[in-house]
XYZ file of C-alpha atoms in Angstrom:
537
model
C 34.430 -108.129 -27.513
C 30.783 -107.875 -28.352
C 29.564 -104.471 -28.909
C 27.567 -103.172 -25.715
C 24.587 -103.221 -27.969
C 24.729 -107.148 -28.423
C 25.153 -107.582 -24.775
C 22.203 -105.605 -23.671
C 20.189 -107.503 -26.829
C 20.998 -110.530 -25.768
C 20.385 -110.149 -21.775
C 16.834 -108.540 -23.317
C 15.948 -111.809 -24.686
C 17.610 -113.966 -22.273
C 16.222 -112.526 -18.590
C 12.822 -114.040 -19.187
C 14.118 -117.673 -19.805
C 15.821 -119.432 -16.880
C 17.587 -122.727 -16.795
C 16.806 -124.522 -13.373
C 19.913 -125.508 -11.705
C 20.072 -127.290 -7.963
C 19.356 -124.701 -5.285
C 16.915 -123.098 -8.463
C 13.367 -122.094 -5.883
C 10.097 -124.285 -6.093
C 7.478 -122.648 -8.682
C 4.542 -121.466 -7.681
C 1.973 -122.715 -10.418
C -1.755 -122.250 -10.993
C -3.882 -125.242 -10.591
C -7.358 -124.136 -10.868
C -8.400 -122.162 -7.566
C -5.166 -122.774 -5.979
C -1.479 -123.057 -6.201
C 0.759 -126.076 -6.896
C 5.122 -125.598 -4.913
C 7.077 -127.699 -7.105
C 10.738 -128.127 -8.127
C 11.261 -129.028 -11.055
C 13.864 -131.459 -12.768
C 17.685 -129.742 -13.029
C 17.800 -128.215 -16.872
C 14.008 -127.470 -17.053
C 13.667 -123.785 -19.435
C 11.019 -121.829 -17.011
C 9.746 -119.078 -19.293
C 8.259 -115.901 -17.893
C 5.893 -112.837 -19.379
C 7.496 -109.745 -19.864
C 7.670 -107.055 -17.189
C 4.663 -104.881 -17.471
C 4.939 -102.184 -20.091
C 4.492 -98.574 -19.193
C 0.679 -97.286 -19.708
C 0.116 -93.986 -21.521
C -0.131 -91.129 -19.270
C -3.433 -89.960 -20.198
C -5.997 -92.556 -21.477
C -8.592 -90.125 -22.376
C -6.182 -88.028 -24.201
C -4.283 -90.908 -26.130
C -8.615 -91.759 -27.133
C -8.771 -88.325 -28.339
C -5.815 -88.212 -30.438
C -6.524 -91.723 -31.876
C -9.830 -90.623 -33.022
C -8.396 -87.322 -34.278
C -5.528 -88.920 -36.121
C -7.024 -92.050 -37.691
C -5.544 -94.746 -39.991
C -6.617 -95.029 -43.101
C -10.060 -92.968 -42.415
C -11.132 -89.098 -41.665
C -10.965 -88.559 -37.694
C -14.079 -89.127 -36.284
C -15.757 -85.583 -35.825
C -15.719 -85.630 -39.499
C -17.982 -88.666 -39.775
C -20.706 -86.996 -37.633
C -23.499 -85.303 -38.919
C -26.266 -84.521 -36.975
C -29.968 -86.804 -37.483
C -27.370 -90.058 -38.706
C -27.899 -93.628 -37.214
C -24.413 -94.589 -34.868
C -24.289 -98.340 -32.819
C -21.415 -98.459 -30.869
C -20.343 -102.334 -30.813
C -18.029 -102.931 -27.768
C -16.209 -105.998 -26.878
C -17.922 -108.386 -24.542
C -16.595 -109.598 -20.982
C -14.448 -112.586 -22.655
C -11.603 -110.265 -22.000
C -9.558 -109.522 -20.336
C -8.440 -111.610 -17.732
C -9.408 -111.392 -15.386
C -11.806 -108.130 -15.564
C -10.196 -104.927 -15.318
C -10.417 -102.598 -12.872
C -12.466 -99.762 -12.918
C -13.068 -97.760 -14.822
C -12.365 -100.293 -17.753
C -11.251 -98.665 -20.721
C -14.148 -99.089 -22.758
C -16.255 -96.938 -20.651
C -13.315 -93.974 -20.751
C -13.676 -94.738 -24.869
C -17.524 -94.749 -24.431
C -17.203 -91.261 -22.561
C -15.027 -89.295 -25.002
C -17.331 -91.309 -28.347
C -20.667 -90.294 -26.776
C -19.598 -86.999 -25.630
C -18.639 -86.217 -28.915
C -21.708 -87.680 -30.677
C -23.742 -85.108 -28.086
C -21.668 -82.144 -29.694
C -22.342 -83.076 -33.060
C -26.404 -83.557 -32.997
C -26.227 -86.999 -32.672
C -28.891 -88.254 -30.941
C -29.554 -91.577 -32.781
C -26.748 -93.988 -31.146
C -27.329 -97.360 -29.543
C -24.277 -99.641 -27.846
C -24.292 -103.035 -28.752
C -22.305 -105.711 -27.224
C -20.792 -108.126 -29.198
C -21.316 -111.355 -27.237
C -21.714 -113.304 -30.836
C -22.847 -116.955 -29.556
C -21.491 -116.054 -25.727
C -23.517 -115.835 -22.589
C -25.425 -112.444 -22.190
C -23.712 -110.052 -19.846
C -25.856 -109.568 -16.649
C -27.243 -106.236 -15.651
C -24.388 -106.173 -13.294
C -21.828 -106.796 -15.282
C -22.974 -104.575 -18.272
C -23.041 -101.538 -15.327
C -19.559 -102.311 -14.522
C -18.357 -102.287 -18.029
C -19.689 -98.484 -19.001
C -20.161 -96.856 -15.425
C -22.755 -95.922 -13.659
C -23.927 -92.463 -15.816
C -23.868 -94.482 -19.199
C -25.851 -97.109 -17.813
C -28.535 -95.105 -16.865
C -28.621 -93.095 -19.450
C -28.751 -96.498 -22.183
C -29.861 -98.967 -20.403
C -31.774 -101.289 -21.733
C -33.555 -100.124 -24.608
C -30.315 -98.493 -26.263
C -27.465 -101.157 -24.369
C -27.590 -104.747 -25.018
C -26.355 -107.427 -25.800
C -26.473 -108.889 -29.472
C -28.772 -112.036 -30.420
C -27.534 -113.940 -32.730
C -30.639 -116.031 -32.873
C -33.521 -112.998 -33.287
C -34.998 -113.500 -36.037
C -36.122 -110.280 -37.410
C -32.453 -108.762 -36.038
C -30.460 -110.415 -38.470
C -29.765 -108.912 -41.553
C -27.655 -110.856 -44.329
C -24.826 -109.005 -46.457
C -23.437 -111.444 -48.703
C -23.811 -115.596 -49.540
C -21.873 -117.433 -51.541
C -23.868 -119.257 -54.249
C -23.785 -122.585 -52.521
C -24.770 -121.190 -49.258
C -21.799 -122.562 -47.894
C -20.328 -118.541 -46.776
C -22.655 -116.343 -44.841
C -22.356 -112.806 -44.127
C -24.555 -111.850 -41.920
C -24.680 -109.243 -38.968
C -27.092 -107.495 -36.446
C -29.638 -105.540 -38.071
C -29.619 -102.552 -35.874
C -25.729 -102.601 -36.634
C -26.282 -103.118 -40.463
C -28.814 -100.556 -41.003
C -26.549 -97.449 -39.124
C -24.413 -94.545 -40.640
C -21.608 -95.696 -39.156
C -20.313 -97.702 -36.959
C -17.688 -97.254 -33.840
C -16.424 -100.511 -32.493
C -15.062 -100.328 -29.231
C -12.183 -102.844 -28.799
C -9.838 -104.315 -25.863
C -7.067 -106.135 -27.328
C -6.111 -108.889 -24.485
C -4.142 -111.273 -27.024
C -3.276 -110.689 -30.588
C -5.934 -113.619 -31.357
C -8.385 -110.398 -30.463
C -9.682 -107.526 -32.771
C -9.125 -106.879 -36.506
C -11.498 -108.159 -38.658
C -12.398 -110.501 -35.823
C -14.200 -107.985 -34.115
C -17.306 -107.426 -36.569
C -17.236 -110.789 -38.426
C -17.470 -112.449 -35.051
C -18.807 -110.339 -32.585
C -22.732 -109.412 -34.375
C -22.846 -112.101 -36.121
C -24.822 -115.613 -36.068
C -24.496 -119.410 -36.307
C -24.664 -119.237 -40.231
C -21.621 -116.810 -40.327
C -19.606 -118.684 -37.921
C -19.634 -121.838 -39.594
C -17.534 -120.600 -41.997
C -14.385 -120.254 -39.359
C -15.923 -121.899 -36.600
C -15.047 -125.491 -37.569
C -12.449 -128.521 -37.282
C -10.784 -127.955 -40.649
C -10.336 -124.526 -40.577
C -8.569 -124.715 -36.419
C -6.462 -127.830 -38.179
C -5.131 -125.630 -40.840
C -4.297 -122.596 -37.703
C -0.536 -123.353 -36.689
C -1.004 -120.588 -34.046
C -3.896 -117.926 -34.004
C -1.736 -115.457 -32.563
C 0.133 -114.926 -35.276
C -2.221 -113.484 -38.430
C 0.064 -115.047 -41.558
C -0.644 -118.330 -39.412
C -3.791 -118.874 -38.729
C -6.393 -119.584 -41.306
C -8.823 -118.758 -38.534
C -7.898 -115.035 -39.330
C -7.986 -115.754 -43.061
C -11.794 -116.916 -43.293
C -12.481 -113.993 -40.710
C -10.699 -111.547 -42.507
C -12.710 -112.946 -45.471
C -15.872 -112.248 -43.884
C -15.030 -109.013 -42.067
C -13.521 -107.231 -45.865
C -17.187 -108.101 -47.129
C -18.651 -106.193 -44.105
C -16.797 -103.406 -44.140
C -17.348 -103.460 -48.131
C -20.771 -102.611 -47.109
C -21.054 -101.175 -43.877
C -18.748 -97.975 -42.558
C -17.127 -99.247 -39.563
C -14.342 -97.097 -37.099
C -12.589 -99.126 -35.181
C -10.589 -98.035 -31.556
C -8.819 -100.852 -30.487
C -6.856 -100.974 -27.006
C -3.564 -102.345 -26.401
C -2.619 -103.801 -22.560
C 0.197 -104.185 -20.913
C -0.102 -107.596 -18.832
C -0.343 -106.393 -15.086
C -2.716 -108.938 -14.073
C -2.267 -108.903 -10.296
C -2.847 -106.013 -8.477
C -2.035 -105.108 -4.392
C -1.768 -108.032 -2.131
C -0.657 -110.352 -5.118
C 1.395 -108.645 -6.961
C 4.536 -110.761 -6.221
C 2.977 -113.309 -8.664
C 4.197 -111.153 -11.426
C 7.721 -112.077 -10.205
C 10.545 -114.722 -11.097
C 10.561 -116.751 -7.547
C 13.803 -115.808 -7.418
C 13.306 -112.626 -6.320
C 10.772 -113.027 -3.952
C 11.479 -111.640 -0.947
C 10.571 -112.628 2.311
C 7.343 -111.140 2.697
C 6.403 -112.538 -0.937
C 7.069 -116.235 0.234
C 4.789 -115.298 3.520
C 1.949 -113.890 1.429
C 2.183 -116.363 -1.294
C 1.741 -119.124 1.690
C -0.723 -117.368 3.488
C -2.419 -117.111 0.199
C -2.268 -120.957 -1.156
C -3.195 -122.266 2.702
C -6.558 -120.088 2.832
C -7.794 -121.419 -0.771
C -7.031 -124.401 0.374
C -9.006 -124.147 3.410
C -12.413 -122.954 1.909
C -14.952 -123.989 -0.108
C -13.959 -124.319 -4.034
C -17.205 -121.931 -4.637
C -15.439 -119.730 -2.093
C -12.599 -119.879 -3.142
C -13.134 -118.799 -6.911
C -15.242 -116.150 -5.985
C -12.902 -114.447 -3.937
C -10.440 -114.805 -6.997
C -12.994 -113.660 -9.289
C -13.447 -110.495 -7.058
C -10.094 -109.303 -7.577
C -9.735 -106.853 -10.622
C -6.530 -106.527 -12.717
C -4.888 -103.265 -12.753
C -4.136 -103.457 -16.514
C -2.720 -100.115 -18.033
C -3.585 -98.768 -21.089
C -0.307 -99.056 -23.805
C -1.385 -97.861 -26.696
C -4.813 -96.363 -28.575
C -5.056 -96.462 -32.079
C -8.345 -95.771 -34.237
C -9.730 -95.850 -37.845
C -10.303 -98.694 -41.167
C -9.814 -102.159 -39.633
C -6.398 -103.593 -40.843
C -4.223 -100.391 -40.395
C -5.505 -99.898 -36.933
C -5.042 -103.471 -35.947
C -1.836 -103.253 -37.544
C -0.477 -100.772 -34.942
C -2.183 -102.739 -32.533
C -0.371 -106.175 -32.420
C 2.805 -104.256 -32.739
C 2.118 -103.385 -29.167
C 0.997 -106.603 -28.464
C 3.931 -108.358 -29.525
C 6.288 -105.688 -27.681
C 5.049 -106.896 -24.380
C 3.641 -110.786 -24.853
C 6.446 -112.093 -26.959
C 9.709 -114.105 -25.480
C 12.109 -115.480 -28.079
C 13.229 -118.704 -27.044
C 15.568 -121.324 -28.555
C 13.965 -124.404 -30.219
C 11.140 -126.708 -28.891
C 11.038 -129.263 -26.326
C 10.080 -132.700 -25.988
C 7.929 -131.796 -22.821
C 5.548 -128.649 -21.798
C 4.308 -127.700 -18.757
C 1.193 -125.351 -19.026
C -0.427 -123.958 -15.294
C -3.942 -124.063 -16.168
C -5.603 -120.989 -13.737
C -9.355 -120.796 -12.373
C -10.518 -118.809 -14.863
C -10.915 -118.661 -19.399
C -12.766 -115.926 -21.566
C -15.988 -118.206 -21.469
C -15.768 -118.622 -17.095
C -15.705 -115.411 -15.912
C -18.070 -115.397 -13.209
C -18.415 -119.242 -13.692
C -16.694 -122.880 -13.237
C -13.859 -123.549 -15.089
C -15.607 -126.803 -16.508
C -13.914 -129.654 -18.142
C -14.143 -128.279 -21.627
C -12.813 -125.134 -20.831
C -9.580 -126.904 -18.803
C -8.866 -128.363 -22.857
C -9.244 -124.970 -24.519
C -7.048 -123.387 -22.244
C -4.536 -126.147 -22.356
C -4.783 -127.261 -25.801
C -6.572 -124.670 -27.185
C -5.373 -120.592 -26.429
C -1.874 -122.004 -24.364
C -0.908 -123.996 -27.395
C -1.382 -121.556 -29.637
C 0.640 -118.579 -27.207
C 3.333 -118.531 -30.260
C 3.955 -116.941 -33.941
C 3.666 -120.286 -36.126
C 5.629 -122.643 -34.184
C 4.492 -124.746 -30.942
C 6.619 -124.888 -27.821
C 5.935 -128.371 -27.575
C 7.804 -130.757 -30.208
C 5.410 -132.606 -32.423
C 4.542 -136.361 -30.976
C 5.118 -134.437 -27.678
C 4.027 -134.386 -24.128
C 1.933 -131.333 -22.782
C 1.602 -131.559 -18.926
C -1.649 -129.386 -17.363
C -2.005 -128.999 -13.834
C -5.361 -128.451 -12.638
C -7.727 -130.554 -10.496
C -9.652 -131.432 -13.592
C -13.299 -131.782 -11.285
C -16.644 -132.947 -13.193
C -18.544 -129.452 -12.319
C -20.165 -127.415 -14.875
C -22.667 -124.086 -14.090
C -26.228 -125.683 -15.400
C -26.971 -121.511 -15.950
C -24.032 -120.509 -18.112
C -23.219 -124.032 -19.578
C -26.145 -125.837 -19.802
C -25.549 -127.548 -23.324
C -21.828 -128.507 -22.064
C -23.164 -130.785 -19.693
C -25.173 -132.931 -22.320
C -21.667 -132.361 -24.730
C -19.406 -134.118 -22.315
C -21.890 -136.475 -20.863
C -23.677 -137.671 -24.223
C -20.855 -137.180 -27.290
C -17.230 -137.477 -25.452
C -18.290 -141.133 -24.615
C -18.861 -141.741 -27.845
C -16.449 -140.384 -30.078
C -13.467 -137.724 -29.656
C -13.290 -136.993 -32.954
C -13.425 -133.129 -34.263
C -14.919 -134.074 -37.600
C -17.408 -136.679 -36.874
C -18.791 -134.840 -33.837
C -19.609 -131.782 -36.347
C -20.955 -134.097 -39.003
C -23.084 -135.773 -36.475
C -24.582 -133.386 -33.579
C -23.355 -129.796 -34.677
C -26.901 -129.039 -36.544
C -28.918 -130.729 -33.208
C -26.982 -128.661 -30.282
C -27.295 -125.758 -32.883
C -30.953 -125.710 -33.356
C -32.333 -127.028 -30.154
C -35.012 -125.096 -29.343
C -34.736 -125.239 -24.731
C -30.827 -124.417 -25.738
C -31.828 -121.087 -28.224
C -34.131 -120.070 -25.209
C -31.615 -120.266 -23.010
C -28.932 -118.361 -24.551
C -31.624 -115.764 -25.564
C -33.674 -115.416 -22.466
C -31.163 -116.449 -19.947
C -27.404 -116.177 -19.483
C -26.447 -118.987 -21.316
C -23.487 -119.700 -23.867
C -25.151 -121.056 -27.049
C -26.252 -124.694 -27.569
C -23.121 -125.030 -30.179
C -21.001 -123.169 -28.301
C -19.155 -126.646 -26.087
C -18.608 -128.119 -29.772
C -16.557 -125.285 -30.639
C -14.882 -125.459 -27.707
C -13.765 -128.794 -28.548
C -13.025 -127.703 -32.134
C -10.576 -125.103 -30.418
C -8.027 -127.876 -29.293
C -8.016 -129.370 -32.574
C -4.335 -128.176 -33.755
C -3.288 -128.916 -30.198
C -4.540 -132.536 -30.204
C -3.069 -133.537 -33.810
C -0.096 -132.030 -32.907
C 0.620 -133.564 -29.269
C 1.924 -137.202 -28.801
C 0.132 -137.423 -25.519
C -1.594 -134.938 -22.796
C -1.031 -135.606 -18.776
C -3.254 -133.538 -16.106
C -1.093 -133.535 -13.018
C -3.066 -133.211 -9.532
C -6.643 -134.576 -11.086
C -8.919 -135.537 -8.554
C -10.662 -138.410 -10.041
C -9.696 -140.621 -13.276
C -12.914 -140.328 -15.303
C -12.739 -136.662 -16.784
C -9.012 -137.725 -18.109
C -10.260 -140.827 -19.731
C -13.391 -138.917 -21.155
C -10.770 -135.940 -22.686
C -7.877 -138.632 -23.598
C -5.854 -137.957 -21.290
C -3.321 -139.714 -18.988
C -3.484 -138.837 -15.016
C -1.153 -138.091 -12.085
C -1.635 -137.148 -8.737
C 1.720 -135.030 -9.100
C 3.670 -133.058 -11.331
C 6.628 -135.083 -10.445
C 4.795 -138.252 -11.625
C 3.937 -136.764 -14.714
C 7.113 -135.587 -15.215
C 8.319 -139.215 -14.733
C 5.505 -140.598 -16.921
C 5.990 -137.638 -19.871
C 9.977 -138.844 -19.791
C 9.044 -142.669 -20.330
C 6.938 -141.861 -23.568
C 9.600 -138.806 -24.667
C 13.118 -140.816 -22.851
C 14.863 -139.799 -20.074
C 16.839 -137.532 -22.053
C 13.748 -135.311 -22.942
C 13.539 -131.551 -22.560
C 11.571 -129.510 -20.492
C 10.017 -126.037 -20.833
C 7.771 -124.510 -18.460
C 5.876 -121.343 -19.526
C 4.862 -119.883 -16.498
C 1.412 -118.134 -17.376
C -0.171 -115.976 -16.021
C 0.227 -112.719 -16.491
C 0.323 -113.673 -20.484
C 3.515 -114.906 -22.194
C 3.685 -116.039 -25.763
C 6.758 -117.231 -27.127
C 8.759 -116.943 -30.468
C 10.503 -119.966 -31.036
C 13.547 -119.875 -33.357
């Protein structure tokens, strides 16, 4: 007999992956601001997140004793001198997912940092968000983030959001002789004592060196990681000995902290996205009970009944009661060490080999919607973009394969928050869908257009560039795929403009995925959300 330590092992690894049989319950599956009911072929591998992990019992106290017991640096209070210069950089609303509910851990961080600072004469300290080439946060939002007291107390002149595109608030670190590498970070940040970035680690992707050589820094910097070659060379960027998108930021973020003092506190989450009232969508269907199947129905018929606007701003309303897992402080890559070891323990399934077909639920919202439309852009990052890349250096989906999305795919963008996506997918998808040519061509123009840098600096606005790096983000996922199928689209000319083939069902593209794959082809599901990434062996 195996020994009872084998058996529990492999039940560990095996509970989250289950092999639909006949009699197996319909899935309930995200498909934008509502649900899809399916059942899915006999044999189909449905893979589902973790349970939540346990949060630490204290978050304030599990701050304090990260910042007293620091890797790789002296615990904070020794850093503190009274007169110095401190910018506390904190992590911008592109995560989580959705927003947390209050209060969101980088206000409890905020409250032990600043308290601290107050005991130690340090008077001179300014929070900075690190929105890089995102949208600015809005009044509202930036209150939410920190709490009432901190806003007032900061607000605006000494909380704001970074601009990448001031020009005297840029200060450049390093260039490499041919200009092609530029290091080069907010001036208020490059010209403290020290710096305390303030982290929330949603997906291993997040934090690390990632933090500063993204977050503060400009369109000149982010070229150097921001581009089709570099995503093409990523075989997952969840997974740091992977991705050479965390080789060219961890680059860029070893020259900054060669010249700049930076302590980081980054946050580990468990993945309790759905909080009272929804909570059964954390569950395997087959253990809904009764009054799970009546709310999820009650649920799915009233979004289907209102307004789309209505209906993703009541989903936007509801908060996620994430817990706090872990809190660990100090030099970058020793803290973020620690850090996706947590991550891992509660994102990561192990699952036997790859299959010939993938199902990905695409949900209403993405780190650049929040608040907003999930556009058409955004439906291809998620898909082949951040789902794609939910694994440690090997893709679910075989290569030449068939990823299925299932999302209404509608031609709506927010003119306020994505104002140069419109002109992207109107103006260059028609054209030409190629990574490469699109930067050669019109990377420089939506980069430098003046209405689209007043925008982004004035308004709420993502960057002019910012849709071409979107589209750069599914690169890996498009050379890898054999063909891409959105199931339950609502019209037939976003498809064409992204690629992509068109059903009005899952079960057609099912039956479409198995005539390019055979009728012998595998399925996996991976039922996100909450998160899931798997480790395929």
């Amino acid at each position: 007999m195996r020994p009872l330590k084998t058996l529990q092992k492999l039940y560990d690894e095996e509970s989250q992956v289950i092999i639909t049989e006949k009699g197996s319950p319909p899935r309930a599956l995200f498909s934008g601001e509502n649900f899809l009911l399916e059942d899915l072929p006999v044999g189909t591998r449905v893979i589902f997140p973790r349970p939540a992990m346990a949060g630490v019992p204290n978050v304030k106290a599990a701050i304090r004793w990260a910042i007293n017991h620091p890797e790789g640096m002296e615990p904070l209070h020794a850093l503190l001198r009274p007169g110095m210069r401190l910018t506390c950089v904190i992590d911008d609303i592109s995560v989580p997912l959705p927003p947390m509910a209050t209060p969101d851990v980088r206000q409890s961080i905020l409250e032990v940092v600043l308290e601290l600072c107050a005991d130690s004469g340090v008077d001179d300290v300014h929070l900075v968000i690190a929105n890089a080439l995102h949208r600015r946060m809005t009044e509202g939002e930036m209150r939410r983030m920190v709490g009432q007291k901190i806003f007032d107390a900061y607000y605006p002149d000494r909380y704001y959001n970074h601009d990448a595109e001031d020009p005297d608030g840029m200060v450049e670190l390093e260039r490499t002789p041919c200009g092609s590498h530029v290091v080069a970070v907010n001036r208020r940040v490059a010209e403290s004592d020290l710096i305390v970035y303030v982290n929330v680690n949603f997906v291993p992707m997040n934090g690390g060196h990632k933090s500063m050589g993204t977050g503060v820094a400009n369109y000149a910097s982010l070229r150097a990681h921001h581009n089709p070659k570099t995503i093409r060379e990523s075989k997952s960027y969840m997974e740091p000995g992977h991705s050479e998108l965390y080789r060219r930021n961890e680059r860029i973020g070893k020259a900054i902290d060669k010249h700049l003092k930076v302590f980081h506190i980054e946050t580990a989450l468990n993945n309790r996205m759905f909080g009272p009232g929804v909570e059964f969508l954390h569950k395997k269907e087959e253990d809904y009970t009764e009054a799970d199947r009546l709310k999820f129905h009650a649920m799915r018929y009233a979004l289907s009944k209102m307004p789309r606007a209505a209906a993703r701003k009541v989903l936007n309303s509801i908060p996620a009661p994430y817990d706090v897992t872990g809190v660990f402080a100090g030099a970058t890559e020793p803290t973020h060490a620690k850090t996706l070891e947590k991550s891992w323990q509660q994102y990561v399934v192990p699952v036997q080999g790859q299959s010939d077909i993938v199902i990905f639920p695409i949900p209403f919202i993405s780190p650049y919607s929040v608040n907003s439309i999930l556009n058409p852009l955004l439906v291809q990052v998620m898909g082949l973009g951040y789902f794609f890349n939910l694994n440690r250096g090997v893709p679910l989906v075989k290569k030449g394969g068939v990823l299925i999305l299932t999302h209404p795919a509608f031609d709506e963008f927010d003119p306020v928050q994505h104002p140069s996506y419109i002109e992207f997918f109107n103006r260059v998808l028609p054209e030409t869908r190629d990574a490469v040519q699109i930067e050669q061509k019109y990377e420089r123009e939506f980069a430098e257009n003046p209405s689209y840098v007043h925008l982004y600096r004035k308004g709420n606005a993502y960057h002019g560039v910012h849709p071409l790096y979107m589209w750069y983000w599914g690169e890996n996922g498009r050379q890898h795929v054999g063909k891409v199928i959105v199931a339950g689209a609502e019209n037939n000319h976003v498809p064409a403009l992204l690629g992509w083939d068109r059903t009005d069902t899952l079960t057609e593209a099912i039956e479409e995925a198995r005539g390019f794959m055979g009728r012998s082809a595998s399925i996996s599901l991976l039922r996100i959300a909450p998160t899931v990434m798997v480790d395929v062996k």
